[in-house]
Short mmCIF file of C-alpha atoms in Angstrom, two decimals:
data_model
loop_
_atom_site.label_atom_id
_atom_site.label_comp_id
_atom_site.label_asym_id
_atom_site.label_seq_id
_atom_site.Cartn_x
_atom_site.Cartn_y
_atom_site.Cartn_z
CA MET V 1 -52.65 33.66 47.25
CA ARG V 2 -52.78 30.64 44.98
CA ILE V 3 -53.83 32.68 42.01
CA LYS V 4 -51.44 35.26 42.61
CA SER V 5 -48.75 32.47 42.98
CA GLY V 6 -49.99 30.76 39.78
CA TRP V 7 -49.88 33.92 38.00
CA ILE V 8 -46.30 34.84 38.75
CA ALA V 9 -45.19 31.21 37.82
CA GLY V 10 -46.94 31.64 34.49
CA ALA V 11 -45.34 35.06 33.92
CA LEU V 12 -41.87 33.69 34.89
CA ALA V 13 -42.28 30.73 32.40
CA LEU V 14 -43.29 33.14 29.69
CA ALA V 15 -40.48 35.33 30.33
CA VAL V 16 -38.02 32.27 30.18
CA GLY V 17 -39.42 31.25 26.89
CA LEU V 18 -39.39 34.69 25.25
CA ALA V 19 -35.78 35.03 26.48
CA GLY V 20 -34.91 31.55 24.95
CA ALA V 21 -36.71 32.35 21.63
CA SER V 22 -34.89 35.83 21.52
CA ALA V 23 -31.51 34.10 22.24
CA ARG V 24 -32.10 31.39 19.55
CA ALA V 25 -33.14 34.29 17.11
CA GLN V 26 -29.93 36.15 17.93
CA GLN V 27 -28.00 32.95 17.10
CA ASP V 28 -29.83 32.42 13.91
CA GLU V 29 -29.00 35.79 12.98
CA GLY V 30 -25.38 35.58 14.03
CA GLU V 31 -24.88 32.55 12.11
CA LYS V 32 -26.38 34.00 8.95
CA GLU V 33 -23.96 37.11 9.30
CA ILE V 34 -21.29 34.51 9.52
CA GLU V 35 -22.55 32.79 6.24
CA ARG V 36 -22.58 36.21 4.44
CA TYR V 37 -19.03 36.81 5.65
CA ARG V 38 -17.71 33.55 4.40
CA ALA V 39 -19.40 33.93 0.96
CA MET V 40 -17.68 37.57 0.87
CA ILE V 41 -14.14 36.26 1.27
CA ASN V 42 -14.81 32.81 -0.48
CA ASP V 43 -13.23 33.99 -3.69
CA PRO V 44 -10.07 31.96 -5.02
CA MET V 45 -8.82 35.40 -6.60
CA ALA V 46 -8.76 36.89 -3.25
CA ASN V 47 -7.50 34.01 -1.29
CA PRO V 48 -4.16 34.39 0.07
CA GLY V 49 -4.02 30.55 0.50
CA TYR V 50 -3.22 30.35 -3.13
CA LEU V 51 0.26 32.07 -2.40
CA ALA V 52 1.14 29.21 -0.17
CA VAL V 53 0.09 26.84 -3.10
CA ASP V 54 2.41 28.61 -5.46
CA ARG V 55 5.34 28.47 -2.89
CA GLY V 56 4.63 24.72 -2.37
CA GLU V 57 4.88 24.19 -5.99
CA GLN V 58 8.26 25.54 -6.09
CA LEU V 59 9.40 23.56 -3.01
CA TRP V 60 8.18 20.30 -4.54
CA ALA V 61 10.58 20.78 -7.35
CA THR V 62 13.40 22.25 -5.31
CA LYS V 63 16.61 20.16 -5.08
CA ARG V 64 17.49 19.69 -1.19
CA GLY V 65 19.22 17.39 1.17
CA GLU V 66 22.56 15.26 1.08
CA LYS V 67 21.23 13.56 -2.39
CA ASN V 68 20.37 16.93 -3.81
CA VAL V 69 17.20 15.83 -5.52
CA SER V 70 13.62 17.21 -5.43
CA LEU V 71 10.42 15.45 -4.05
CA GLU V 72 9.32 14.84 -7.56
CA THR V 73 9.67 11.20 -7.19
CA CYS V 74 7.98 11.00 -4.10
CA ASP V 75 4.94 8.52 -4.02
CA LEU V 76 2.12 9.70 -2.26
CA GLY V 77 -0.13 6.71 -3.13
CA GLN V 78 -0.98 7.46 -6.95
CA GLY V 79 2.63 6.36 -8.04
CA ALA V 80 5.86 8.24 -7.99
CA GLY V 81 5.28 12.04 -8.57
CA LYS V 82 1.73 11.73 -9.14
CA LEU V 83 -0.36 14.11 -7.23
CA GLU V 84 -3.80 14.29 -8.60
CA GLY V 85 -6.11 12.80 -6.29
CA ALA V 86 -3.49 11.83 -3.81
CA TYR V 87 -4.87 14.01 -0.86
CA ALA V 88 -8.21 12.70 -1.26
CA LYS V 89 -7.07 9.32 -0.35
CA LEU V 90 -4.96 10.03 2.65
CA PRO V 91 -4.07 8.87 5.20
CA ARG V 92 -3.36 5.36 3.61
CA TYR V 93 -1.00 2.17 3.88
CA PHE V 94 2.45 2.50 2.19
CA ALA V 95 3.99 -0.78 1.83
CA ASP V 96 7.56 0.55 1.42
CA ALA V 97 7.31 1.93 5.06
CA ASP V 98 4.77 -0.45 6.24
CA LYS V 99 2.57 1.85 7.89
CA VAL V 100 -0.45 4.14 7.68
CA MET V 101 0.76 7.57 6.99
CA ASP V 102 -0.93 10.83 6.46
CA LEU V 103 0.30 13.70 4.18
CA GLU V 104 2.72 15.25 6.53
CA GLN V 105 4.21 11.98 7.77
CA ARG V 106 4.69 10.84 4.15
CA LEU V 107 6.50 14.13 3.07
CA LEU V 108 8.62 13.88 6.20
CA TRP V 109 9.51 10.41 5.09
CA CYS V 110 10.19 11.24 1.48
CA MET V 111 12.38 14.18 2.54
CA GLN V 112 14.44 11.81 4.74
CA LYS V 113 14.63 8.83 2.32
CA ILE V 114 14.58 10.43 -1.13
CA GLN V 115 16.38 13.73 -0.45
CA GLY V 116 18.62 12.87 2.46
CA LEU V 117 17.20 15.97 4.43
CA ASP V 118 17.79 16.76 7.88
CA THR V 119 14.01 17.26 8.81
CA ALA V 120 14.79 19.08 12.13
CA ASP V 121 14.12 22.56 10.88
CA VAL V 122 11.17 21.50 8.90
CA ILE V 123 9.58 20.25 11.96
CA LYS V 124 10.62 23.30 13.98
CA ARG V 125 8.76 25.50 11.27
CA ARG V 126 5.74 22.87 10.91
CA PHE V 127 3.33 25.91 11.58
CA SER V 128 3.99 29.34 10.35
CA GLY V 129 3.87 32.50 12.36
CA PRO V 130 5.24 36.19 12.28
CA GLY V 131 8.40 36.01 10.33
CA ARG V 132 8.40 32.36 10.14
CA ALA V 133 7.48 30.59 6.91
CA SER V 134 6.46 26.87 6.92
CA ASP V 135 7.49 24.39 4.24
CA MET V 136 5.06 21.86 5.26
CA GLU V 137 2.19 24.13 5.20
CA ASP V 138 2.96 25.31 1.64
CA LEU V 139 3.48 21.76 0.47
CA VAL V 140 0.27 20.46 2.01
CA ALA V 141 -1.72 23.54 0.20
CA TYR V 142 -0.07 22.67 -3.13
CA ILE V 143 -0.65 18.91 -2.73
CA ALA V 144 -4.23 19.22 -1.42
CA ASN V 145 -5.11 21.74 -4.27
CA LYS V 146 -4.22 18.82 -6.60
CA SER V 147 -7.48 17.15 -5.34
CA MET V 148 -9.62 20.14 -5.69
CA ASN V 149 -13.20 19.13 -6.33
CA MET V 150 -12.50 15.79 -5.90
CA LYS V 151 -14.29 13.36 -3.50
CA ILE V 152 -12.72 12.09 -0.10
CA ASP V 153 -12.01 8.67 -0.83
CA PRO V 154 -10.86 6.76 2.65
CA GLN V 155 -8.66 3.92 2.15
CA LEU V 156 -9.80 1.06 4.27
CA SER V 157 -9.06 -2.24 2.48
CA HIS V 158 -5.68 -3.09 4.25
CA PRO V 159 -5.90 -4.17 7.81
CA LYS V 160 -3.59 -1.50 9.02
CA GLU V 161 -5.93 0.86 7.57
CA LYS V 162 -8.83 -0.49 9.36
CA GLU V 163 -6.98 -0.60 12.61
CA MET V 164 -5.69 3.08 12.16
CA ALA V 165 -9.35 4.31 11.61
CA ALA V 166 -10.60 2.20 14.59
CA LEU V 167 -7.98 3.67 16.72
CA GLY V 168 -8.99 7.09 15.60
CA GLU V 169 -12.53 6.46 16.70
CA ALA V 170 -11.14 5.54 20.11
CA VAL V 171 -9.08 8.59 20.47
CA PHE V 172 -12.10 10.74 19.40
CA HIS V 173 -14.12 9.52 22.43
CA MET V 174 -11.08 9.58 24.66
CA ARG V 175 -11.51 12.23 27.53
CA GLY V 176 -8.44 13.80 29.28
CA GLY V 177 -6.74 16.87 30.01
CA GLN V 178 -7.42 19.46 32.75
CA TYR V 179 -11.16 19.95 31.51
CA ASP V 180 -11.88 16.05 31.24
CA TYR V 181 -12.83 16.70 27.66
CA SER V 182 -12.65 14.41 24.48
CA CYS V 183 -13.17 15.45 20.74
CA SER V 184 -16.55 14.28 21.11
CA SER V 185 -17.29 16.68 23.86
CA CYS V 186 -17.28 19.39 21.16
CA HIS V 187 -18.04 17.54 18.09
CA GLY V 188 -20.09 14.54 19.32
CA GLU V 189 -23.62 16.14 19.28
CA ALA V 190 -25.80 18.29 16.81
CA GLY V 191 -26.45 21.75 17.58
CA LYS V 192 -23.53 22.74 19.84
CA ARG V 193 -21.53 26.02 19.36
CA ILE V 194 -19.10 28.08 20.87
CA ARG V 195 -19.91 31.80 21.09
CA LEU V 196 -21.70 32.21 17.58
CA GLN V 197 -19.81 29.42 15.81
CA GLY V 198 -21.56 26.35 15.13
CA LEU V 199 -19.57 23.10 15.98
CA PRO V 200 -19.97 20.39 13.57
CA ASP V 201 -21.27 16.78 14.70
CA LEU V 202 -18.24 14.49 13.43
CA ALA V 203 -19.58 11.61 15.24
CA VAL V 204 -22.08 11.01 12.50
CA ALA V 205 -20.87 10.19 9.06
CA GLY V 206 -22.25 12.62 6.50
CA LYS V 207 -22.87 16.31 5.71
CA ASP V 208 -21.00 17.87 8.93
CA ALA V 209 -18.08 15.87 8.47
CA GLN V 210 -17.85 16.39 4.70
CA ALA V 211 -18.11 20.04 5.04
CA ALA V 212 -15.61 20.15 7.79
CA LEU V 213 -12.93 17.72 6.34
CA GLY V 214 -13.44 19.07 2.74
CA SER V 215 -12.43 22.44 3.71
CA TRP V 216 -8.81 21.86 4.93
CA PRO V 217 -6.21 23.12 4.56
CA THR V 218 -7.74 26.74 4.82
CA TYR V 219 -6.33 30.23 5.18
CA ARG V 220 -7.32 31.80 8.27
CA VAL V 221 -8.25 35.55 8.00
CA SER V 222 -7.96 35.91 11.72
CA GLN V 223 -4.31 34.49 11.82
CA SER V 224 -2.99 35.80 8.44
CA ALA V 225 -1.83 32.36 7.69
CA LEU V 226 -2.50 29.03 5.90
CA ARG V 227 -3.48 26.32 8.46
CA THR V 228 -3.46 22.63 7.80
CA MET V 229 -5.48 19.96 9.48
CA GLN V 230 -2.53 19.24 11.52
CA HIS V 231 -2.73 22.60 12.96
CA ARG V 232 -6.32 22.15 13.72
CA MET V 233 -5.89 18.79 15.52
CA TRP V 234 -2.80 20.57 17.38
CA ASP V 235 -5.09 23.48 18.39
CA CYS V 236 -8.01 21.22 19.70
CA PHE V 237 -5.51 19.40 21.84
CA ARG V 238 -4.18 22.80 23.11
CA GLN V 239 -7.75 23.72 24.04
CA GLN V 240 -8.39 20.36 25.73
CA ARG V 241 -5.36 20.96 27.97
CA LEU V 242 -3.80 18.11 26.72
CA ALA V 243 -0.10 17.38 25.87
CA GLU V 244 0.89 18.42 22.34
CA PRO V 245 0.98 15.67 19.88
CA ALA V 246 4.34 15.02 18.29
CA TYR V 247 4.28 16.32 14.55
CA GLY V 248 3.64 13.68 12.13
CA SER V 249 2.52 11.37 15.02
CA ASP V 250 0.51 8.17 14.43
CA LEU V 251 -2.02 9.55 17.08
CA VAL V 252 -2.98 12.49 14.45
CA THR V 253 -2.94 10.11 11.68
CA ALA V 254 -5.32 7.81 13.49
CA LEU V 255 -7.73 10.73 14.09
CA LEU V 256 -7.49 11.92 10.37
CA ALA V 257 -8.11 8.31 9.23
CA TYR V 258 -11.45 7.99 11.36
CA LEU V 259 -12.45 11.61 10.39
CA ASN V 260 -11.92 11.01 6.68
CA LYS V 261 -13.87 7.79 7.02
CA GLN V 262 -16.77 9.88 8.54
CA ALA V 263 -16.46 12.39 5.80
CA ALA V 264 -16.30 9.81 2.92
CA GLY V 265 -17.82 11.27 -0.18
CA GLY V 266 -17.46 15.09 0.69
CA GLU V 267 -16.12 17.59 -1.79
CA LEU V 268 -12.59 18.94 -1.28
CA VAL V 269 -12.46 22.51 -1.82
CA VAL V 270 -9.09 23.53 -0.91
CA PRO V 271 -7.32 25.78 0.21
CA SER V 272 -10.52 27.29 1.47
CA ILE V 273 -10.72 30.60 3.36
CA LYS V 274 -12.18 31.06 6.91
CA ARG V 275 -12.75 33.85 9.53
#
């Protein structure tokens, strides 16, 4: 009887081991298929995200607001109107506003201060949808593309920049919502995945964070829309069942300051294209 029991236990262990090996093989093959799909669609000439870049370029030069001026004198950190490399160094501290801002925050500030524009409609259309264009998505695509192939260069010399990155790290590990999740629940450990999609480990500085942060904004084929990192943050909060962060909030800026710190040195290839 002992021999029979031992044989059964051994057979069960073997079956479990084979099932696990089969599941891993299927996951690996699935990941390879996803990579092949990405390679097929990763052609700038076939990336609809560049239509957003073109629209953003027009918006940047369009005169609007009570002052009837364009955004061409907006300082994104490199000097008035200078866009090359600006996105790679955001979020950063701006002395004229006395605060750390990401790109969307700074654009809203410039619209209000330089153009005298009522930004209520801009914020209402912060994310595009069927029959609804988004000025902010287009502007972010255009400005981000001006840092194409440059390195992510987080700004951490000012005390408020250091404070914002530290706050972002705390938010990254803060649990909450109906599921009691944090950002690190999904992105704080190597080897995690959701369905066939591998999840980058953003708690460790280096290649995962570099690849993730270096590919936004991106054109999402499944959504037929260009999406910004602001949208990615909003969607993560939604999936955690947390309250939606206000658009252009310091909370999101803090998270991006921390994530860009983790991604320092990564190459920006934007807008990218994803499933």
